[in-house]
Tab-separated table of C-alpha atoms in Angstrom:
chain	number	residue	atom	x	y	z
F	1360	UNK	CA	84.240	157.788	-71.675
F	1361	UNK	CA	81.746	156.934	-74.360
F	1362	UNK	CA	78.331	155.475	-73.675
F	1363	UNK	CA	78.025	152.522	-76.198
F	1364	UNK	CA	75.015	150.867	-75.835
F	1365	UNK	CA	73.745	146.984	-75.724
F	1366	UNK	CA	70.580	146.994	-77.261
F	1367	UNK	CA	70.252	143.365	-76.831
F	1368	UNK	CA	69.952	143.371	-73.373
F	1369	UNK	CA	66.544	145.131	-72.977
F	1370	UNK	CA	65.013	143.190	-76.199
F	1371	UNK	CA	60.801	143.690	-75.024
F	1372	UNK	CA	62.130	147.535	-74.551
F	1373	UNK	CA	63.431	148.013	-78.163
F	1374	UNK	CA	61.480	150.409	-80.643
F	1375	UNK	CA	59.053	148.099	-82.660
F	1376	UNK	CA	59.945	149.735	-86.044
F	1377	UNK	CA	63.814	149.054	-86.948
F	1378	UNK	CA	65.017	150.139	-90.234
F	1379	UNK	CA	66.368	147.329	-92.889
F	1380	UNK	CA	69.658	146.854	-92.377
F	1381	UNK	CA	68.877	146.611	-88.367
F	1382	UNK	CA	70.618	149.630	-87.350
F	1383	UNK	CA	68.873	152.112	-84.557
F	1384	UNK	CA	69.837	155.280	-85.264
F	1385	UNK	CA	69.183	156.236	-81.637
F	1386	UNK	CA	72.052	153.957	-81.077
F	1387	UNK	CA	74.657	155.913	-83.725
F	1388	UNK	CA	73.532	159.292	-81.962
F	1389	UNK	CA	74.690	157.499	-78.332
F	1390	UNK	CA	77.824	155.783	-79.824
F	1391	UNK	CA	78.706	159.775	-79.942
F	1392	UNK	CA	77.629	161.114	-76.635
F	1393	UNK	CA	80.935	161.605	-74.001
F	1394	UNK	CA	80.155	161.566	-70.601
F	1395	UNK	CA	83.448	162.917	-68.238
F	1396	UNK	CA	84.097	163.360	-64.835
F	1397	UNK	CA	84.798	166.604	-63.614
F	1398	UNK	CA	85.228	165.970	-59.662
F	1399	UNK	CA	84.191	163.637	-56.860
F	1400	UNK	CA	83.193	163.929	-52.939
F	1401	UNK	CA	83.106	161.351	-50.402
F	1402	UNK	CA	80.314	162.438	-48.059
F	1403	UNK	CA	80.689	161.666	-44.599
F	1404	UNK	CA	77.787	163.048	-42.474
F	1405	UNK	CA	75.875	162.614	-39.216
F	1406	UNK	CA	72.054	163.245	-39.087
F	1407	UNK	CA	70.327	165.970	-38.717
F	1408	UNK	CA	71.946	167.435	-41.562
F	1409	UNK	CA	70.598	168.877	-44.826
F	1410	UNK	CA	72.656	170.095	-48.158
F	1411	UNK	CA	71.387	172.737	-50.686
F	1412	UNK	CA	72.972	172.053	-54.687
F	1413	UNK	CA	72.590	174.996	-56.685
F	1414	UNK	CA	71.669	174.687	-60.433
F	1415	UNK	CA	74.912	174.187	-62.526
F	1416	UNK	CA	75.626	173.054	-66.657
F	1417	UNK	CA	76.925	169.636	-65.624
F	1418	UNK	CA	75.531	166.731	-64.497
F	1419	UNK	CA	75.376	165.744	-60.826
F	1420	UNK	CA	75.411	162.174	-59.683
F	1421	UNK	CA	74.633	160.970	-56.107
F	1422	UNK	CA	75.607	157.511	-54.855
F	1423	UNK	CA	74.191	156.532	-50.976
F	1424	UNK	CA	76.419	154.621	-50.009
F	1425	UNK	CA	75.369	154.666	-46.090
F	1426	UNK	CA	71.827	155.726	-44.393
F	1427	UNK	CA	68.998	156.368	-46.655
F	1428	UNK	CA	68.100	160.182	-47.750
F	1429	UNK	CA	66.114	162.430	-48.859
F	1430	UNK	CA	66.193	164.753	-51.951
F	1431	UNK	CA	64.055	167.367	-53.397
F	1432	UNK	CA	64.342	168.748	-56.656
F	1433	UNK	CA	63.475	172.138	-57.518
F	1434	UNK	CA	59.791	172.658	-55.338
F	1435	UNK	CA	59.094	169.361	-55.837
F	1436	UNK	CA	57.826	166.670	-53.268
F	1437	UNK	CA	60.967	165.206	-51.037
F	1438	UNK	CA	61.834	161.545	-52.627
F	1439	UNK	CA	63.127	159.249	-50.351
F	1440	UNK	CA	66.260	157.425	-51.645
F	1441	UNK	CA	67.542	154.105	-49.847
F	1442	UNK	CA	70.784	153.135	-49.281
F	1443	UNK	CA	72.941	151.645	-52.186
F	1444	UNK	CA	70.723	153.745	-54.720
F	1445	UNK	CA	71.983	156.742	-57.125
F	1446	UNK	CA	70.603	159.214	-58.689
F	1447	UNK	CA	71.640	161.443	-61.647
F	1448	UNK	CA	70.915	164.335	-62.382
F	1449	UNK	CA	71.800	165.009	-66.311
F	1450	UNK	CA	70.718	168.859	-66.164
F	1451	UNK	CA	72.355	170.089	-63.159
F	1452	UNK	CA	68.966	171.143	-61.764
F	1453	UNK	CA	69.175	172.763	-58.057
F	1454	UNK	CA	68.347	169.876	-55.741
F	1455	UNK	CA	68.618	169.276	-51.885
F	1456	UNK	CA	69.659	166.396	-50.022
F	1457	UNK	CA	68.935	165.710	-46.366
F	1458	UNK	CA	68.937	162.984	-43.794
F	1459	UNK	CA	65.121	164.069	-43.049
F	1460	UNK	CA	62.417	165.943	-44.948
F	1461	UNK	CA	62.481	170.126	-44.573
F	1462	UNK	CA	65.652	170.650	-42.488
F	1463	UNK	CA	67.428	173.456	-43.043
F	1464	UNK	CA	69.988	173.635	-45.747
F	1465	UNK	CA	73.791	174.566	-46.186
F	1466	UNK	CA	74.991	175.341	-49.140
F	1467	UNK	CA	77.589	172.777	-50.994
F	1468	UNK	CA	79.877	175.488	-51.262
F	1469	UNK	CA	80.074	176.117	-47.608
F	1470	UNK	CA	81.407	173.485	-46.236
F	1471	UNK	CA	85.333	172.760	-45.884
F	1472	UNK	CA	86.764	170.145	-48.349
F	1473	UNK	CA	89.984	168.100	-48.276
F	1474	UNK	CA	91.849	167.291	-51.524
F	1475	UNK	CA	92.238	163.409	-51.990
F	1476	UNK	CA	93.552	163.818	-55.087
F	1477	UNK	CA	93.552	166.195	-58.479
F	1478	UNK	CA	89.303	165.604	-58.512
F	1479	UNK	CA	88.713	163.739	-55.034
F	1480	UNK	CA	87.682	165.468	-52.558
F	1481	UNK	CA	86.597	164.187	-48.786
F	1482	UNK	CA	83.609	166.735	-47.443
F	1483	UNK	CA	83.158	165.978	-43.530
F	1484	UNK	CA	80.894	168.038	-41.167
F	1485	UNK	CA	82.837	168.383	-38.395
F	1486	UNK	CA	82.982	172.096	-37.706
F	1487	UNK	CA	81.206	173.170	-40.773
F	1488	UNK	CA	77.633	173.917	-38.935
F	1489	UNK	CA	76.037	170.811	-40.684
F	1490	UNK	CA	75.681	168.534	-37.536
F	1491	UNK	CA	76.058	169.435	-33.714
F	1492	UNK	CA	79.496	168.708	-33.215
F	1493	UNK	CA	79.139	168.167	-29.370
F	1494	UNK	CA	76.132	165.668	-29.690
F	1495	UNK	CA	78.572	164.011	-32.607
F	1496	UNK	CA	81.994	164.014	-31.403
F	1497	UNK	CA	84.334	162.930	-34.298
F	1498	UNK	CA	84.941	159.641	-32.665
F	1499	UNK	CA	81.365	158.780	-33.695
F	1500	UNK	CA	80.603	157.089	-36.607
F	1501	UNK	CA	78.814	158.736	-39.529
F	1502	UNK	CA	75.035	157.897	-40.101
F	1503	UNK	CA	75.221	158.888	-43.433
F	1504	UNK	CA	77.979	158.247	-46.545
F	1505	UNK	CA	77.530	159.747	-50.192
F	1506	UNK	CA	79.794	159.494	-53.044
F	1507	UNK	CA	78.788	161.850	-55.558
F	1508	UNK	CA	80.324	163.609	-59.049
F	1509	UNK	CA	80.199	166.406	-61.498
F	1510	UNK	CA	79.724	164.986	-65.100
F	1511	UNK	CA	80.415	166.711	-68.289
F	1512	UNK	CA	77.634	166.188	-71.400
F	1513	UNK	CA	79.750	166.567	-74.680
F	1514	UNK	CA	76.626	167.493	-75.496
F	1515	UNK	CA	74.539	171.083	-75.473
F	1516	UNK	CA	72.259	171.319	-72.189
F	1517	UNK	CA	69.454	172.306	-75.022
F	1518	UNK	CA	70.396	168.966	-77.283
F	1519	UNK	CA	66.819	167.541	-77.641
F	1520	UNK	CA	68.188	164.166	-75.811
F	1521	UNK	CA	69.089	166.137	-72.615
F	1522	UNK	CA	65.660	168.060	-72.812
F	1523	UNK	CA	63.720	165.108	-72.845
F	1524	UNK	CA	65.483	163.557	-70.208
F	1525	UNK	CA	64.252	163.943	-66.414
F	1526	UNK	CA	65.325	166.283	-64.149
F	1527	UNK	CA	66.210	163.268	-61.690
F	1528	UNK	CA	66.839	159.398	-62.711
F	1529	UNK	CA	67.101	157.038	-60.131
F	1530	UNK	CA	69.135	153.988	-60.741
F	1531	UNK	CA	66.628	151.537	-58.820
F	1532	UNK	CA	63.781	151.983	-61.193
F	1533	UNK	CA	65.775	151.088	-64.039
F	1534	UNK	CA	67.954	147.864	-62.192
F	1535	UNK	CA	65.270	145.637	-62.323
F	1536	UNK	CA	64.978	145.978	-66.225
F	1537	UNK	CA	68.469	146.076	-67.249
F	1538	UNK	CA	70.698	143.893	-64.857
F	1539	UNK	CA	74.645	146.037	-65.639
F	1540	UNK	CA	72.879	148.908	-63.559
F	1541	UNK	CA	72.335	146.227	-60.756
F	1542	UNK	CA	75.603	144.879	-61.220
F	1543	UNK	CA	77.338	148.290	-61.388
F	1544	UNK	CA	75.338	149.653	-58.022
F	1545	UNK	CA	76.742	146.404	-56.259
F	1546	UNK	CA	80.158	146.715	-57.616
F	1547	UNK	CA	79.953	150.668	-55.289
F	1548	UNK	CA	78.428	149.545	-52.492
F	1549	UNK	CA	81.336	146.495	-52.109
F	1550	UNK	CA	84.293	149.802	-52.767
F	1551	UNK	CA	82.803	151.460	-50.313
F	1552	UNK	CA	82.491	148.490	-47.463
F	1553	UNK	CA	85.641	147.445	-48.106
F	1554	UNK	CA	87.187	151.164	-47.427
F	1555	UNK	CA	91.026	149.970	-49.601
F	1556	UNK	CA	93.264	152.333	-50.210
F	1557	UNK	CA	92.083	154.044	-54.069
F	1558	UNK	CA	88.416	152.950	-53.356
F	1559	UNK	CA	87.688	156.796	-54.315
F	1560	UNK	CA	89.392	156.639	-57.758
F	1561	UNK	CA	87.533	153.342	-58.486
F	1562	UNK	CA	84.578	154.748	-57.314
F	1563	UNK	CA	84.999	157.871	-59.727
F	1564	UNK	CA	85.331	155.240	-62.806
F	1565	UNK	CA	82.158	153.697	-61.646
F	1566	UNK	CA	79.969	156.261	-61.189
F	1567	UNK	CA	80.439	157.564	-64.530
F	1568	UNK	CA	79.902	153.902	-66.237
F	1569	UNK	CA	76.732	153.407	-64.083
F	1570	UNK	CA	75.708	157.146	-64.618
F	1571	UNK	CA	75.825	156.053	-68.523
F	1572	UNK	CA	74.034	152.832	-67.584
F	1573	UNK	CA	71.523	154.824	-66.081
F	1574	UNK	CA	70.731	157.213	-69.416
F	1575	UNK	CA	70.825	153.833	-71.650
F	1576	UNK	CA	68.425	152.061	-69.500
F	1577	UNK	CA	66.370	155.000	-69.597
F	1578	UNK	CA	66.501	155.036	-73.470
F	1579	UNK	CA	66.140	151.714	-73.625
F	1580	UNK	CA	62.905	150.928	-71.029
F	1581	UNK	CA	61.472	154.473	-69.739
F	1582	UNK	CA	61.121	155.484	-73.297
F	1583	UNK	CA	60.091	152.108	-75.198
F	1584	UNK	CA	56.689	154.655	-75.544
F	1585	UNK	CA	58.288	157.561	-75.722
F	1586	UNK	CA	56.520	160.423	-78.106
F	1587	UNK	CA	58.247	163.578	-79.582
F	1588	UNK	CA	62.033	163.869	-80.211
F	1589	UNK	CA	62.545	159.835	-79.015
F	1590	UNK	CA	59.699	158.628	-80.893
F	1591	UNK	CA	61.031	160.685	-84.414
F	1592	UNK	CA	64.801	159.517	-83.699
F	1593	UNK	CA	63.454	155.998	-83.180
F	1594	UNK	CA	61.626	156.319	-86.947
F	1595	UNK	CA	63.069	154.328	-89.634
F	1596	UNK	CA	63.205	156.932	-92.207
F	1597	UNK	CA	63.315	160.246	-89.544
F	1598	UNK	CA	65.553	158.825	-87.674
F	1599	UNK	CA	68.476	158.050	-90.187
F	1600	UNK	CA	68.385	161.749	-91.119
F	1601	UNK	CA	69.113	162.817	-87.759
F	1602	UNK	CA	71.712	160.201	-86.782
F	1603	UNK	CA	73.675	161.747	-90.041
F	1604	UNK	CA	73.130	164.952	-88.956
F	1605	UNK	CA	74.130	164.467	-85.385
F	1606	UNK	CA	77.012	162.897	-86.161
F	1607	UNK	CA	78.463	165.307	-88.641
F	1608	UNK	CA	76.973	168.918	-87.588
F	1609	UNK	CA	79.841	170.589	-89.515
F	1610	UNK	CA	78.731	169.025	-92.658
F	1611	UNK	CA	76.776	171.766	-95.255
F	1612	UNK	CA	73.609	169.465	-95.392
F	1613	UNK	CA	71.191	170.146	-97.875
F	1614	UNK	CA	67.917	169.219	-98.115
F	1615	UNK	CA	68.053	167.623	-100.967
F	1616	UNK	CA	70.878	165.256	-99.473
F	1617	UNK	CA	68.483	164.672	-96.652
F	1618	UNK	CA	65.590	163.877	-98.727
F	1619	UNK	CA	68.277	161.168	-100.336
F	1620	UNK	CA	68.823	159.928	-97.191
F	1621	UNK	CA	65.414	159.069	-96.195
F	1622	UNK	CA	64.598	157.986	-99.809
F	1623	UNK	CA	61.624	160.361	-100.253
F	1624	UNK	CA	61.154	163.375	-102.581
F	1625	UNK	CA	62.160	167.031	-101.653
F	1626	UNK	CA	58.449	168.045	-100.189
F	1627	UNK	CA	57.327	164.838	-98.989
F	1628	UNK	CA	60.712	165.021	-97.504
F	1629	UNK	CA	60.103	168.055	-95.411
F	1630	UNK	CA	56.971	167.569	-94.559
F	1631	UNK	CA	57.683	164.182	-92.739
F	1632	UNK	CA	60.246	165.281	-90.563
F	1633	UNK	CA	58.548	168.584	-89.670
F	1634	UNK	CA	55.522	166.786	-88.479
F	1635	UNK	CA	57.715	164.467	-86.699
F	1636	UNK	CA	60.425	166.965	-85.289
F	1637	UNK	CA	57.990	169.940	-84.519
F	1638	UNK	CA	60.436	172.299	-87.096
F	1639	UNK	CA	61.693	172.027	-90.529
F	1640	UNK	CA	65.167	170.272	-91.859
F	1641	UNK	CA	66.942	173.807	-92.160
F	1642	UNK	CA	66.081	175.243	-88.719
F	1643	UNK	CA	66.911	171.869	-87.463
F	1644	UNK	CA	70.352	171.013	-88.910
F	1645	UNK	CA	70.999	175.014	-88.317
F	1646	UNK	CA	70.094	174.654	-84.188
F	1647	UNK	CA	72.187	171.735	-83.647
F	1648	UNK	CA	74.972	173.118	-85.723
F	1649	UNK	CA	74.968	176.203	-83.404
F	1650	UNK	CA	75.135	173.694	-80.437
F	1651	UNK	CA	78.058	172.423	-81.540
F	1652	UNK	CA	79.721	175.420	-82.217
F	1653	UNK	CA	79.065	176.600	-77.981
F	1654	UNK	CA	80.286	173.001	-77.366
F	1655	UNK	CA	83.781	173.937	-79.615
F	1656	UNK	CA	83.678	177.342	-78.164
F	1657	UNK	CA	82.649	177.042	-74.610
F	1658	UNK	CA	84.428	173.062	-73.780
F	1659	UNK	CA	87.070	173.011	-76.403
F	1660	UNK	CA	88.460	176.906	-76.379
F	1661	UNK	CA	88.572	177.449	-80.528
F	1662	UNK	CA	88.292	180.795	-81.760
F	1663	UNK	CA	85.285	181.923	-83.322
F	1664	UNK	CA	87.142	182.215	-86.694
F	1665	UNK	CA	87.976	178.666	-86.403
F	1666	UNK	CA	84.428	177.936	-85.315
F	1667	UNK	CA	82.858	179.248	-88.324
F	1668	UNK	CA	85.384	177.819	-90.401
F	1669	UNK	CA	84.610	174.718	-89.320
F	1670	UNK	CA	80.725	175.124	-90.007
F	1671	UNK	CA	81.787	176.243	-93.500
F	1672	UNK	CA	80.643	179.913	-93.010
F	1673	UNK	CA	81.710	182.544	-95.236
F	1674	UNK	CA	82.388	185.051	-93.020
F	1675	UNK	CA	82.991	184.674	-89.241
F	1676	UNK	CA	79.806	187.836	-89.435
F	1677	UNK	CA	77.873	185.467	-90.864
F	1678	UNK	CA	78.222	182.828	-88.622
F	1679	UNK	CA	78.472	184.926	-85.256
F	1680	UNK	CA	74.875	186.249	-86.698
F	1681	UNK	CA	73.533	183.076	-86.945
F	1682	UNK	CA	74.742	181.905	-83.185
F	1683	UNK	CA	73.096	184.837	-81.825
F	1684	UNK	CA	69.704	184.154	-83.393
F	1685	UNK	CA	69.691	180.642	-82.459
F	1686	UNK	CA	71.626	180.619	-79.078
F	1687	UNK	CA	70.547	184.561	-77.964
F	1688	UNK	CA	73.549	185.745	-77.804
F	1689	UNK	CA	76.712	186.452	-79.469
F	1690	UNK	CA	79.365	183.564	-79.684
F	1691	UNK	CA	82.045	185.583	-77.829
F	1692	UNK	CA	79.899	184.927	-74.511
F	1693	UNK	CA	79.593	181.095	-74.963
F	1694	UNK	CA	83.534	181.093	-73.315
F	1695	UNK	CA	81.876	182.402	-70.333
F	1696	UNK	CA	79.471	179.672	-69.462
């Protein structure tokens, strides 16, 4: 699925400075950014119960579709989440949820699953240890229902857009500014009432449109004031130099070509974008170039050789040298993560 934004629909959120020809090159970098499914669950709980997430490279998405909850990322404060909200997660950071504040937790991975489907799965807590299962025969309805998923970034979890992202972004602070998330929350909440047979598989297409929803709203309204990365992608002449560079890492950019691009001379060149990128054009252009190389390596399953090739190395040396500096390690561990 790609995330391909309607900048018109948020107009008193959009950056004040557009360049000439009305183009936002934030827009060309999310034209690019993938956002897949990896699996779904279909949550069906009875209170007291509490479930521990552990940190993880994709994205996590939570949908309540029943009962209100409670989640705590991390150490932070419990935030209270009502029914028909989501949240997302774009990091994978560990997070709890529970149907009150400071129960105990079980980990995700502990309790029994049933295959719906290749990726649906239904996750009940009968006999698992979750819920008493003599106060809560299985005749009783559940007091809680969550649909949730694992999303895949075609991006790097270091890409400057995923740093500057929360660690949690709830749908309902974005719905009243941009009305699809709204319409997209309703549209799961009705699936999920209605109970027909597929509901999960439609569900799974909805929660990754809304969980894209949810990152463009947040472009588009939490970060109309953004500063740092958003603020420098968002610049008229920054900003077209990283759009171009985001969207073709594997091109051998020089800065010269850059400078051409922003229509400014070779110093005055670099020193705009280091002041507004917090590094220079080379170390730049090299970092996200080593990003995409884990992406090829670690998502995609090319060899190294083909990798460097691609990057327009000399030497596959060379270029494993390079990942290591940037990344921390050698490019023959990336296929492990």
């Amino acid at each position: 699925m790609t995330i391909r934004p309607n900048l018109s629909e948020a107009p008193e959120a959009l950056p004040r400075e557009r360049p000439a020809d009305g183009v936002d090159p934030l827009t060309e970098i999310l034209l690019g950014l993938r956002l897949d499914g990896v699996e779904y669950a279909r949550y069906v709980l009875h209170e007291p119960w509490a479930v521990a997430f552990p940190a993880r490279r994709e994205a996590t998405f939570h949908f309540v579709a029943q009962g209100g909850c409670w989640m705590q990322v991390g150490q932070q404060a419990w935030l209270q989440l009502n029914t028909s909200d989501a949240v997302l997660l774009p990091r994978g950071a560990p997070h709890a949820l529970a149907s009150a504040p400071g129960l105990p937790t079980v980990e995700i991975g502990k309790l029994a699953r049933k295959a719906l489907a290749d990726n649906l799965f239904l996750i009940d807590d009968s006999g698992n240890g979750l819920a008493d299962a003599a106060a809560h025969p299985a005749s009783l309805p559940p007091s809680h229902v969550l649909f949730s998923g694992t999303l895949r970034f075609n991006l790097d979890p270091l890409h400057p857009l995923l740093m500057m992202m929360p660690e949690a972004m709830r749908a309902c602070d974005l719905a009243q500014r941009d009305p699809a998330v709204l319409a997209l929350l309703d549209a799961m909440e009705r699936e999920v009432a209605l109970n027909r047979i597929g509901a999960c598989g439609i569900l799974a297409r909805l929660a990754d449109v809304l969980a894209a929803s949810i990152i463009r709203g947040w472009v588009e309204c939490a970060c109309s004031d953004a500063s740092g990365w958003i603020a420098a992608v968002r610049c008229p002449q920054v900003g077209r130099v990283l759009a171009a560079v985001h969207q073709h890492p594997e091109r051998d950019w020089s800065v010269a070509e850059l400078a051409a691009l922003m229509g400014a001379s070779r110093s005055s060149f670099i020193d705009k974008f280091s002041a507004a990128v917090g590094e220079t054009p080379a170390k730049y252009v090299a970092r996200v170039k080593m990003f995409q190389a884990r992406h090829w390596i670690a998502r995609e399953g090319l060899r190294v050789a083909v990798v460097a090739n691609r990057l327009g190395y000399d030497s596959e040396a060379s270029f494993s040298r390079a990942f290591k500096r940037i990344i921390g390690h050698p490019p023959s561990e990336a296929r492990l993560g």
